[in-house]
CSV table of C-alpha atoms and ligand atoms in Angstrom, one decimal:
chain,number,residue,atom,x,y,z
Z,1,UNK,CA,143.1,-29.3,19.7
Z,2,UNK,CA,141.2,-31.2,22.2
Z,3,UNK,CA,141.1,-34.7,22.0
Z,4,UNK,CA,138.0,-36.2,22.1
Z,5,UNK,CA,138.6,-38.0,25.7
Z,6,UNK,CA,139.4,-35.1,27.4
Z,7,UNK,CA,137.9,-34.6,30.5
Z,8,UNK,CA,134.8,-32.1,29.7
Z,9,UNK,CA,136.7,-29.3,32.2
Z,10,UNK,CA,139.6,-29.8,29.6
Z,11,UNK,CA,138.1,-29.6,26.9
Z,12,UNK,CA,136.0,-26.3,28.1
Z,13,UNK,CA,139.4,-24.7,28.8
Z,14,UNK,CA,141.3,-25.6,25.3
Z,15,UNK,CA,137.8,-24.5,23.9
Z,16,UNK,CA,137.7,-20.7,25.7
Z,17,UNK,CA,141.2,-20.3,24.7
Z,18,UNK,CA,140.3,-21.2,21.2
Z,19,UNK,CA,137.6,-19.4,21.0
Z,20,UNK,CA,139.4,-16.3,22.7
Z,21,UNK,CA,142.5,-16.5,19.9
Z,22,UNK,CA,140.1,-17.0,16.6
Z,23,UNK,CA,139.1,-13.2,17.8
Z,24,UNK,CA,142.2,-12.0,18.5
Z,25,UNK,CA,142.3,-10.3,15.2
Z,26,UNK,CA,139.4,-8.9,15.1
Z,27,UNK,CA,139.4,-5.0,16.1
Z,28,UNK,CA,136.7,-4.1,18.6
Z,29,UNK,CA,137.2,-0.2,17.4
Z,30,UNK,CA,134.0,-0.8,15.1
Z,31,UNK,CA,131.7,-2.6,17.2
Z,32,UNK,CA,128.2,-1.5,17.7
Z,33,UNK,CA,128.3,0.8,21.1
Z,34,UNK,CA,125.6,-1.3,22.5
Z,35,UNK,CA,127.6,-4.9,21.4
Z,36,UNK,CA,130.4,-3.5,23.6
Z,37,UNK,CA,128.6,-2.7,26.2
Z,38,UNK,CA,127.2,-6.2,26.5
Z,39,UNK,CA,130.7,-7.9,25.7
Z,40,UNK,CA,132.2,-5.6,28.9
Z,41,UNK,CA,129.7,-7.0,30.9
Z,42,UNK,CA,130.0,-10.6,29.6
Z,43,UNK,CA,133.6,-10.7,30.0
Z,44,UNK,CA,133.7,-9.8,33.9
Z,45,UNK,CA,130.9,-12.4,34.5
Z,46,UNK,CA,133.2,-15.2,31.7
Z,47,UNK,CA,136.0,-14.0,34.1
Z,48,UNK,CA,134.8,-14.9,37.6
Z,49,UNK,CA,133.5,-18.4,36.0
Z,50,UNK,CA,136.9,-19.0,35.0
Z,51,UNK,CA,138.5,-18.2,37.9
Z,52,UNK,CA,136.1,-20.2,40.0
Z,53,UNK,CA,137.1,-23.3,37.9
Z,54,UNK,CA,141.0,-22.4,38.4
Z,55,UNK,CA,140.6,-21.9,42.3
Z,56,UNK,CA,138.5,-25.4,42.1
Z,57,UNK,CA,141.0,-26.8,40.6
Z,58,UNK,CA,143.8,-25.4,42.4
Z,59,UNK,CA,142.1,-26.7,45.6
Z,60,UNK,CA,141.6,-30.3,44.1
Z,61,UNK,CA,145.1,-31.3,42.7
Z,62,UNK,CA,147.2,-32.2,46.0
Z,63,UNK,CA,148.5,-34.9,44.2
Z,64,UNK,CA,150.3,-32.9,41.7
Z,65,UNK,CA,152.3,-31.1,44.9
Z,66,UNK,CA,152.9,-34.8,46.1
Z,67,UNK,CA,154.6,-36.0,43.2
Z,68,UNK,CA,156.4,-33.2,42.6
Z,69,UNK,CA,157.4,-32.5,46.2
Z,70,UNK,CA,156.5,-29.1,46.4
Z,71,UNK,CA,154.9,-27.5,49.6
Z,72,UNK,CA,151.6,-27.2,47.5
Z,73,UNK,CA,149.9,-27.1,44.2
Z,74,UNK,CA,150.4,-23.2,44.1
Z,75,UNK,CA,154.6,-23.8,44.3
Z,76,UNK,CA,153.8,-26.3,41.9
Z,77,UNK,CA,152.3,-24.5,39.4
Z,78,UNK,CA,153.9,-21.2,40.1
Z,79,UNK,CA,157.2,-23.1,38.7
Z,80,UNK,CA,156.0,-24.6,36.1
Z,81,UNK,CA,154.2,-21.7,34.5
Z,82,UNK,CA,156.4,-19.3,35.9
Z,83,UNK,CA,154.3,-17.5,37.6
Z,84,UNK,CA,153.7,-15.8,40.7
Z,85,UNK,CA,153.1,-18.1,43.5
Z,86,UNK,CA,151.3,-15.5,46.0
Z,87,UNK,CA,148.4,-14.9,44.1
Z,88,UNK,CA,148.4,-18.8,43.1
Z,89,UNK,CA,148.4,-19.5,46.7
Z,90,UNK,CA,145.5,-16.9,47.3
Z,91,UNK,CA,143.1,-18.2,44.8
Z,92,UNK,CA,144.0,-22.1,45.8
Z,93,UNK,CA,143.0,-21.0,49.1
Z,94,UNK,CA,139.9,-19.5,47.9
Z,95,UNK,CA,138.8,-23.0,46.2
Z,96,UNK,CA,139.8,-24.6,49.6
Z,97,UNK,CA,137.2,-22.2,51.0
Z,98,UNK,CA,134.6,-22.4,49.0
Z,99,UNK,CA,133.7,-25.8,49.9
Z,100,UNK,CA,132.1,-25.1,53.0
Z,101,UNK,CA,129.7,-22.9,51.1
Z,102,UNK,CA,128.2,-24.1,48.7
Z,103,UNK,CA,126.0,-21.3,47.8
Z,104,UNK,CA,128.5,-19.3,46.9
Z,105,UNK,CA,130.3,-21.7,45.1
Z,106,UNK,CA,127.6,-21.9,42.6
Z,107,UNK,CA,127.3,-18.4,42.1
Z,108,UNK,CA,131.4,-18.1,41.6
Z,109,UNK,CA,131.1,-21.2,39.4
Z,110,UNK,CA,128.8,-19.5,37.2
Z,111,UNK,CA,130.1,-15.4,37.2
Z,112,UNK,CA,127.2,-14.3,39.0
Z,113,UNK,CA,129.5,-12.7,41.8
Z,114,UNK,CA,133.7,-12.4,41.4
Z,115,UNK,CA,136.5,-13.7,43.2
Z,116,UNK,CA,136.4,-10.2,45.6
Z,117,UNK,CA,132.9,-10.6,46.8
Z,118,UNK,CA,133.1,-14.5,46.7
Z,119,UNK,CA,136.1,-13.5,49.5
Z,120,UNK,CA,134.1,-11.0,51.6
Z,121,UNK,CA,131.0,-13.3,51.7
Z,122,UNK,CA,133.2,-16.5,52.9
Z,123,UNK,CA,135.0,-14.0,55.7
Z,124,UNK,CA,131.7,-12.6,56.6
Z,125,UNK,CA,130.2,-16.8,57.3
Z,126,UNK,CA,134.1,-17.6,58.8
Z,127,UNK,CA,133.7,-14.9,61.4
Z,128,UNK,CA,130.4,-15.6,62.0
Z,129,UNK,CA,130.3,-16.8,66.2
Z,130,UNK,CA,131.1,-20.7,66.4
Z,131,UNK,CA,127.2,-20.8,68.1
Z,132,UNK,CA,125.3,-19.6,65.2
Z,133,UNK,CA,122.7,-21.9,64.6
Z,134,UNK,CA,123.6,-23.5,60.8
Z,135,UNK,CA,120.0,-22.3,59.8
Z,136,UNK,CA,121.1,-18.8,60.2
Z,137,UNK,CA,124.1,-19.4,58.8
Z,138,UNK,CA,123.0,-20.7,55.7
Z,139,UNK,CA,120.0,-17.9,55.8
Z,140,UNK,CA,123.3,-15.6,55.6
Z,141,UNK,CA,124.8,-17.0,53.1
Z,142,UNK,CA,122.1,-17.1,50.8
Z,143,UNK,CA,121.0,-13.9,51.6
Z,144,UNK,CA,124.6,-12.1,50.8
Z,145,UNK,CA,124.9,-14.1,47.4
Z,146,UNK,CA,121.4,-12.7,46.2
Z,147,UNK,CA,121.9,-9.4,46.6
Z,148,UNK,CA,125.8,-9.3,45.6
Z,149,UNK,CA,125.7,-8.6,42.0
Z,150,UNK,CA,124.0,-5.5,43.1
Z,151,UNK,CA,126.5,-4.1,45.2
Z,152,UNK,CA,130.3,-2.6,45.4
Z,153,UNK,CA,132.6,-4.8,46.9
Z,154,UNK,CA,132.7,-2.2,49.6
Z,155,UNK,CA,128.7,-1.6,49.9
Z,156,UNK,CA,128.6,-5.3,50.4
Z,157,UNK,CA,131.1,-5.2,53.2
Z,158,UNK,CA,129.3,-2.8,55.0
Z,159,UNK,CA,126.0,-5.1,54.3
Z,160,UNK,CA,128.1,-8.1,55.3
Z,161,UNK,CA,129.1,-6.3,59.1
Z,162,UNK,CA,125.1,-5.4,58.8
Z,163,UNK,CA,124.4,-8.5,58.6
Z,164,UNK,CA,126.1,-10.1,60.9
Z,165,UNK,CA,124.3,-8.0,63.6
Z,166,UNK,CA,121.3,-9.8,62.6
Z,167,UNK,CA,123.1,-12.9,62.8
Z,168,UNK,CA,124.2,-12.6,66.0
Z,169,UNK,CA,121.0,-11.3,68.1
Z,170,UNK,CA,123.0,-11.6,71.8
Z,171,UNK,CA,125.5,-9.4,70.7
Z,172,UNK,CA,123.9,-7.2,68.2
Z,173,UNK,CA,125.1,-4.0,69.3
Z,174,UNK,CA,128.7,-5.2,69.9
Z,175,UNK,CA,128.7,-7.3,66.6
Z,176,UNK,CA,129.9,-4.4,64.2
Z,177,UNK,CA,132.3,-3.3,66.5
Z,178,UNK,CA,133.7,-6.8,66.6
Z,179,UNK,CA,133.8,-6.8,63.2
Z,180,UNK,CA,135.6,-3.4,62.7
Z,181,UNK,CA,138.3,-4.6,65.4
Z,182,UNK,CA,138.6,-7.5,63.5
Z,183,UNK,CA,138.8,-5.7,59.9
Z,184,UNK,CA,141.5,-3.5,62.0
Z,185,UNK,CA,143.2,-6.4,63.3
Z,186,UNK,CA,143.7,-7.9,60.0
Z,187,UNK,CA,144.4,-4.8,57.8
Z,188,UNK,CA,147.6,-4.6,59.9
Z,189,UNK,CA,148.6,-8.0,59.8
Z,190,UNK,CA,147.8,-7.1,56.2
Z,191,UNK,CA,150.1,-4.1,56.0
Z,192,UNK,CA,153.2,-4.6,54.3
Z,193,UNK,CA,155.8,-2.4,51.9
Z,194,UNK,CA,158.7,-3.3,50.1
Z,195,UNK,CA,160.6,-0.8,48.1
Z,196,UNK,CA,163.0,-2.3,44.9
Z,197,UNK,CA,165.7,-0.4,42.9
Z,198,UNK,CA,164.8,-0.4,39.5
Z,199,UNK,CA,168.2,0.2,38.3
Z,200,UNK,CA,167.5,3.4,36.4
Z,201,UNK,CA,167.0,6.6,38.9
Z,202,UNK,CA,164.4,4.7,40.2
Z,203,UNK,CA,162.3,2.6,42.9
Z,204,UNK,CA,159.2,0.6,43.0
Z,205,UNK,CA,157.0,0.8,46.0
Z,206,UNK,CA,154.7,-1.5,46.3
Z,207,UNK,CA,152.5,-2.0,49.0
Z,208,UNK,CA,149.1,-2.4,51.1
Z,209,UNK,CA,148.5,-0.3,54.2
Z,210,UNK,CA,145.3,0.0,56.4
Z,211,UNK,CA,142.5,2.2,54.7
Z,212,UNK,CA,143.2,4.8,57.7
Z,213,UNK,CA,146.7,5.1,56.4
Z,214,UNK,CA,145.9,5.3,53.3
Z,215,UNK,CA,143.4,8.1,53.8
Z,216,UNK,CA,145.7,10.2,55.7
Z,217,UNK,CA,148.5,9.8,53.2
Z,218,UNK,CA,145.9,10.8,50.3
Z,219,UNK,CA,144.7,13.9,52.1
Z,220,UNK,CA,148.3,15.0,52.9
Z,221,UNK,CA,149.0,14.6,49.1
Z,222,UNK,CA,146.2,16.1,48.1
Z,223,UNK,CA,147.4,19.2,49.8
Z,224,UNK,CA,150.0,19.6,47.3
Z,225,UNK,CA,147.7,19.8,44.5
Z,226,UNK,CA,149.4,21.9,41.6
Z,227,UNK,CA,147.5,22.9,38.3
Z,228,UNK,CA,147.1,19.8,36.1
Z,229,UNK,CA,149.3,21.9,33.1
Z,230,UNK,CA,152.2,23.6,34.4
Z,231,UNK,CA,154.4,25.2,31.9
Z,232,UNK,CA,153.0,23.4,28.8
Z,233,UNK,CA,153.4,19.4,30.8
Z,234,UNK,CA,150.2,17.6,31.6
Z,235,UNK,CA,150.5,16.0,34.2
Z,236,UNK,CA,148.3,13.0,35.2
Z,237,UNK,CA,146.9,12.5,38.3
Z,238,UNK,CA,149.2,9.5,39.4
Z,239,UNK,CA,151.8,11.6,38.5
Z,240,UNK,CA,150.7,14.3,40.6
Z,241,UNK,CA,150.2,12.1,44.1
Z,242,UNK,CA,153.9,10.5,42.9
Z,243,UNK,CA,155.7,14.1,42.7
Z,244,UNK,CA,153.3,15.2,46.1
Z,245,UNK,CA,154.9,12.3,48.0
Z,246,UNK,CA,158.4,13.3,47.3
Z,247,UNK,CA,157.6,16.5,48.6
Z,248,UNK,CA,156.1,15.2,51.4
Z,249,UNK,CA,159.3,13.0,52.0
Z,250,UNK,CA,161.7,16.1,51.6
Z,251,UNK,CA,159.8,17.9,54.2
Z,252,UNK,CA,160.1,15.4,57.4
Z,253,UNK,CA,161.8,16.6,59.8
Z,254,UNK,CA,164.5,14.1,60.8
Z,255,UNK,CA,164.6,15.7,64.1
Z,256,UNK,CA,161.3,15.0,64.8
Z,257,UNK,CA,162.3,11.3,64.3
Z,258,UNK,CA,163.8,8.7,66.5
Z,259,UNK,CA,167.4,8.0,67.1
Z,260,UNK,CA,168.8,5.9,64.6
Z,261,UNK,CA,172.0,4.6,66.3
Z,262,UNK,CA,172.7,7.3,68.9
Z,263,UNK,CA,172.3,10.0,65.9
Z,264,UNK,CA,169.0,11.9,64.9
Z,265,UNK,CA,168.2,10.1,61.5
Z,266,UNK,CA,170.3,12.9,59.3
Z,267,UNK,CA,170.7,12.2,54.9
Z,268,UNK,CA,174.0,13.5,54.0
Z,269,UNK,CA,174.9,14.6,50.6
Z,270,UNK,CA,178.2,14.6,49.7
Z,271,UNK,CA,180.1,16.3,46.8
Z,272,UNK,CA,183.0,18.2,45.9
Z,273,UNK,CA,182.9,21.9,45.5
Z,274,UNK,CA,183.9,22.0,41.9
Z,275,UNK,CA,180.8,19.1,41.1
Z,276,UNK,CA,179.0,21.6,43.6
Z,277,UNK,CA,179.5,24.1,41.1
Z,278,UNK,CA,179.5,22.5,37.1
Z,279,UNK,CA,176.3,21.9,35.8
Z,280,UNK,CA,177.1,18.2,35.2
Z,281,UNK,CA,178.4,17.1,38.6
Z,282,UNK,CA,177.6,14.2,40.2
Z,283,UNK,CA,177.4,13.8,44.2
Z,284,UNK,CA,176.7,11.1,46.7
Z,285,UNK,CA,174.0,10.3,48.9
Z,286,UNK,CA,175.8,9.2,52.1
Z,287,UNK,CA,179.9,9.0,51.7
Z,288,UNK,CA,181.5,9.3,48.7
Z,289,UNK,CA,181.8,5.9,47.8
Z,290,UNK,CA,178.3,5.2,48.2
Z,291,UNK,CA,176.1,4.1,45.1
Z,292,UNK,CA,173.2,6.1,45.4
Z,293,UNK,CA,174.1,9.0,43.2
Z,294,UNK,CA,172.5,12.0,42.3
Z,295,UNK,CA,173.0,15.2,40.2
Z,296,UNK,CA,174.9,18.4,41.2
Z,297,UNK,CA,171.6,20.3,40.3
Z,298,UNK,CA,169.5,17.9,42.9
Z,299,UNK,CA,172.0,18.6,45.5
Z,300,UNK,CA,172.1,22.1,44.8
Z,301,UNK,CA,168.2,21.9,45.3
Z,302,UNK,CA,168.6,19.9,48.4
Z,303,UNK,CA,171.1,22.0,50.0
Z,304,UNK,CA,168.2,25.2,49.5
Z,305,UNK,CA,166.1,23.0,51.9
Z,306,UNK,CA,166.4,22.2,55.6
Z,307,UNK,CA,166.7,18.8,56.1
Z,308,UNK,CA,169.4,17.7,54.4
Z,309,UNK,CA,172.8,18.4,55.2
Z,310,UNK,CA,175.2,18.9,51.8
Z,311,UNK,CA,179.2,17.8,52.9
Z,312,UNK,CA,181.4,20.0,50.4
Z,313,UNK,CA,184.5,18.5,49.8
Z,314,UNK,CA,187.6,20.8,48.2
Z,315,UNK,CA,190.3,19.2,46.3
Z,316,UNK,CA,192.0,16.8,49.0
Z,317,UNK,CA,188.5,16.4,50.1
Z,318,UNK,CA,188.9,17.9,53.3
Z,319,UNK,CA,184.9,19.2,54.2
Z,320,UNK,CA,184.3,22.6,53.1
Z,321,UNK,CA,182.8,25.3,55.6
Z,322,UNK,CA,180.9,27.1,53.3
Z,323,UNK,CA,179.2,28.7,55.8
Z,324,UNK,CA,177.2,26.1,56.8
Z,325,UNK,CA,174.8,28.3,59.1
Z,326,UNK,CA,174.5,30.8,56.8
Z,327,UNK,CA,173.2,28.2,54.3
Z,328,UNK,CA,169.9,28.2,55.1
Z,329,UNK,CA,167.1,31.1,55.4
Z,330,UNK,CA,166.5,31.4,59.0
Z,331,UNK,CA,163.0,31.0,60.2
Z,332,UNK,CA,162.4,34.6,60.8
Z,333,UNK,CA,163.4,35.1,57.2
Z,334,UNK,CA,160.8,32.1,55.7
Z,335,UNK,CA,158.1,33.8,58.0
Z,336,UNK,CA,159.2,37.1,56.8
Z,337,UNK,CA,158.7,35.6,52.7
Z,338,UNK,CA,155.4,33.8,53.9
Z,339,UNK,CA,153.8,36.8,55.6
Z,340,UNK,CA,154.8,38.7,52.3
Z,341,UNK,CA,153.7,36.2,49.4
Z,342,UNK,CA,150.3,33.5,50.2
Z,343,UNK,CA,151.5,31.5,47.0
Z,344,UNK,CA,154.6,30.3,45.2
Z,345,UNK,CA,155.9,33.1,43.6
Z,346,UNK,CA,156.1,31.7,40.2
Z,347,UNK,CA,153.4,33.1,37.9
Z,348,UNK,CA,150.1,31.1,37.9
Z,349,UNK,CA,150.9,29.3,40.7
Z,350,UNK,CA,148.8,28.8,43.9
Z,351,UNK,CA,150.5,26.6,45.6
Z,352,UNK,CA,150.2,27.8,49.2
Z,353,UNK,CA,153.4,29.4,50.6
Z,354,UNK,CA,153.3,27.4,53.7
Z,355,UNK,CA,154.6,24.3,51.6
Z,356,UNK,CA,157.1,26.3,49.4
Z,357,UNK,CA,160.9,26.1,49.9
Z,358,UNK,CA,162.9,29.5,50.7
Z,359,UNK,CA,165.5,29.5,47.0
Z,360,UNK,CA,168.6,31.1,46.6
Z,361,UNK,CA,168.0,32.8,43.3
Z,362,UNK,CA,172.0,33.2,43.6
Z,363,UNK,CA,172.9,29.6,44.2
Z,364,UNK,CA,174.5,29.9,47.7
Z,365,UNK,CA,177.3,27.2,47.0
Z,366,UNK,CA,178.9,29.7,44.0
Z,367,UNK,CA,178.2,32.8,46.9
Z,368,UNK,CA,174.8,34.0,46.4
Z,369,UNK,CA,173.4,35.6,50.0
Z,370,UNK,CA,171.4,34.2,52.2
Z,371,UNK,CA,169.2,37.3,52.3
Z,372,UNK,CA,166.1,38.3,51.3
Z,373,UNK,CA,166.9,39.7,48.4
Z,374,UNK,CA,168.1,36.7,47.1
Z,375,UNK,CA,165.0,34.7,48.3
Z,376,UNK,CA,162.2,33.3,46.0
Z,377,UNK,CA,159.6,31.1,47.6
Z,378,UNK,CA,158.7,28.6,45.4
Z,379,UNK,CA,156.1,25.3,45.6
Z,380,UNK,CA,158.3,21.7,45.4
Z,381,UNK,CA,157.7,21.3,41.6
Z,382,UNK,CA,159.2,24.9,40.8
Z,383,UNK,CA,162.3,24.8,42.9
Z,384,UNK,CA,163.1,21.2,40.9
Z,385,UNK,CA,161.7,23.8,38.0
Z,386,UNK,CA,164.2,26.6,38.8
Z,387,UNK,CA,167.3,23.7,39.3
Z,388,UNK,CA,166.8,22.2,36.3
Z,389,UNK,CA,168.9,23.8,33.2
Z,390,UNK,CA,166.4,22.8,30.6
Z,391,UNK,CA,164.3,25.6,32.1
Z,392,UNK,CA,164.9,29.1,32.6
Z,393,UNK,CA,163.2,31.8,34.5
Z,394,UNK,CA,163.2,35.5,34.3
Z,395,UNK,CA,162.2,37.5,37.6
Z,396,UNK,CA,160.0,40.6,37.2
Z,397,UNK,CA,159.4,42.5,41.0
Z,398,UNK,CA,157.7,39.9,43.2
Z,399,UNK,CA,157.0,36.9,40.0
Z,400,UNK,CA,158.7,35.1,38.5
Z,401,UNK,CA,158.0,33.4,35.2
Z,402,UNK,CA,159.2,29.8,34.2
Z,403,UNK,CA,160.3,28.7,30.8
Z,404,UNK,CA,161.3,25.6,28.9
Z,405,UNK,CA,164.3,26.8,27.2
Z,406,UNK,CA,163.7,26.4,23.3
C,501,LIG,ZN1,166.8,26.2,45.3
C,502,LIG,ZN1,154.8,26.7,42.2
């Protein structure tokens, strides 16, 4: 395909591609063990060098922005190839960078060290105070390029902050410090999170929070652990944190929130009686005539829990009373079930009981008692379990024992 004027960068791109579709039949199932270990290792050092190139590139092509009239080469490109223009942007700033180090450039140019650690090193020589002698500097720079392909992105973070105390002798002590703040500073102008219907029960979350955050959050999840295999499912690990963070969600307590217009932040569910009631009812999140819509079996889970307050409507949808104090388990009663069972009470499950919801095994909106007798105390995942009518479950004394229905 390439012509045989093209530009030698050109012709090295149409060449890689070329090279990379005459293989694209070939099935690396049978490849010697050791071949694919070396090809692994090739390919992340094939893909720095050509993302070096494209961030070079990116960074060197102003004029195409120009005659196009876009705000830069990124938008430009980003519209043409429609793709996405934020990480365009990132890796045309990257190139822009790189040309006041030219060590690093050379590694990056040749895969010795990726576009990550080709970011930390060029932050670690940005921050670095505008008095550092250029010798130093430079000492710096060679120093963190070296010893890169040895280390984590994150071990050579923590060398990076290292070596900036050396750096920066006057302030050697305050220098990591410094660094943290800064690292601080940044993750939170960092920190963003956006949250998109999907259109099919569904959201996306997508999002980048400071490492302490993230910590937290993973520790608080990780408090719901369940067993990986619960009732014949598997469930994966991403699965697991995704189902823990619902339950963490359904267990705020809006009234330890702030006002949200004059009124404690409050979810209302609302649904007629007879939805309330038939296995296939629908009810809304908010007023009627709301879109989000959920399932009469969700909202008769919901309305087992605290924090959510269900609206019954009857037929000229009037609000019910249904006894709307009585719905819930009082907290001498959930102290009462927590002092009597340490776990869920469903069979193999250890789910502490301080993170289990007080049921109705008699639904309370068809009349069932709020009374101990009628309590179960189950983790998050069996009360959607024990709500959900492909499952069934069979009480015996204290257990009880959930099903798949066949
Ligand atoms: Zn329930
Ligand atoms: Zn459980």
């Amino acid at each position: 395909m390439s012509t045989p004027d093209a530009h030698p960068v050109l012709a090295c791109v149409r060449s890689v591609r070329a090279a990379l579709v005459d293989v694209a039949d070939l099935d690396p199932t049978f490849m010697p063990t050791r071949d694919k270990a070396a090809a692994l290792l090739a390919i992340g050092e094939a893909l720095a060098a050509a993302n070096a190139l494209q961030a070079r590139l990116l960074a060197s092509a102003h004029e195409l922005a120009l005659d196009a009239g876009t705000r830069d080469v990124a938008a430009w490109l980003a519209s043409t190839a429609h793709a996405d223009h934020g990480s365009l942007r990132r890796t045309m700033e990257l190139g822009r960078r790189l040309e006041a180090a030219p060590i690093v450039s050379a590694a990056f140019a040749e895969g010795r060290i990726d576009a990550q650690k080709a970011d930390i090193i060029l932050r670690t020589l940005e921050e670095l105070p505008e008095e550092t002698p250029r010798s130093l500097r430079d000492q710096a720079e060679a120093e963190l390029v070296r010893r890169a392909p040895d280390f984590s992105p994150k071990a050579l973070a923590r060398l990076a902050r290292h070596l900036e105390a050396v750096v920066d002798p006057d302030g050697a002590d305050a220098a990591e410090g410094r660094a943290l703040l800064r690292e601080e500073r940044s993750a939170w102008d960092k920190t963003s999170l956006r949250i998109t219907p999907r259109f099919d029960g569904t959201a996306r979350i997508n999002g980048v929070i400071p490492e302490e955050a993230a910590h937290r959050l993973r520790t608080y999840l990780e408090a719901y652990t369940q067993p990986r295999k619960l009732e014949g499912e598997v469930v994966r690990t991403d699965q697991r944190m995704g189902r823990a963070f619902c339950d963490l969600v359904e267990r705020i307590d809006p009234a330890g929130l702030p006002r949200h217009g004059g009124d404690t932040t409050t979810v209302m569910i609302t649904v007629p009686l007879d939805d309330l009631r038939a296995e296939l009812g629908t009810a809304a999140i908010g007023g009627l005539d709301s879109e989000g819509r959920l399932s009469a079996a969700e909202a008769r889970r919901l309305a087992c829990t605290a924090d959510i307050i269900p609206a019954v409507l009857g037929s000229r949808s009037q609000i019910l009373d249904l006894g709307r104090t009585q719905r819930l388990f009082s907290p001498a009663q959930r102290k009462a079930l927590r002092t009597r069972f340490t776990t869920c009470q469903v069979e193999g499950c250890d789910v502490p009981s301080t993170w289990c919801d007080a049921h109705h095994e008699d639904p309370w909106s068809s009349g069932g008692r709020t009374d101990l007798r009628n309590a179960l105390l189950v983790c998050g995942h069996h009360h959607r379990r024990l709500h959900d009518s492909r499952y069934s479950s069979t009480r015996s004394v204290d257990q009880v024992i959930v099903r798949l229905r066949r």
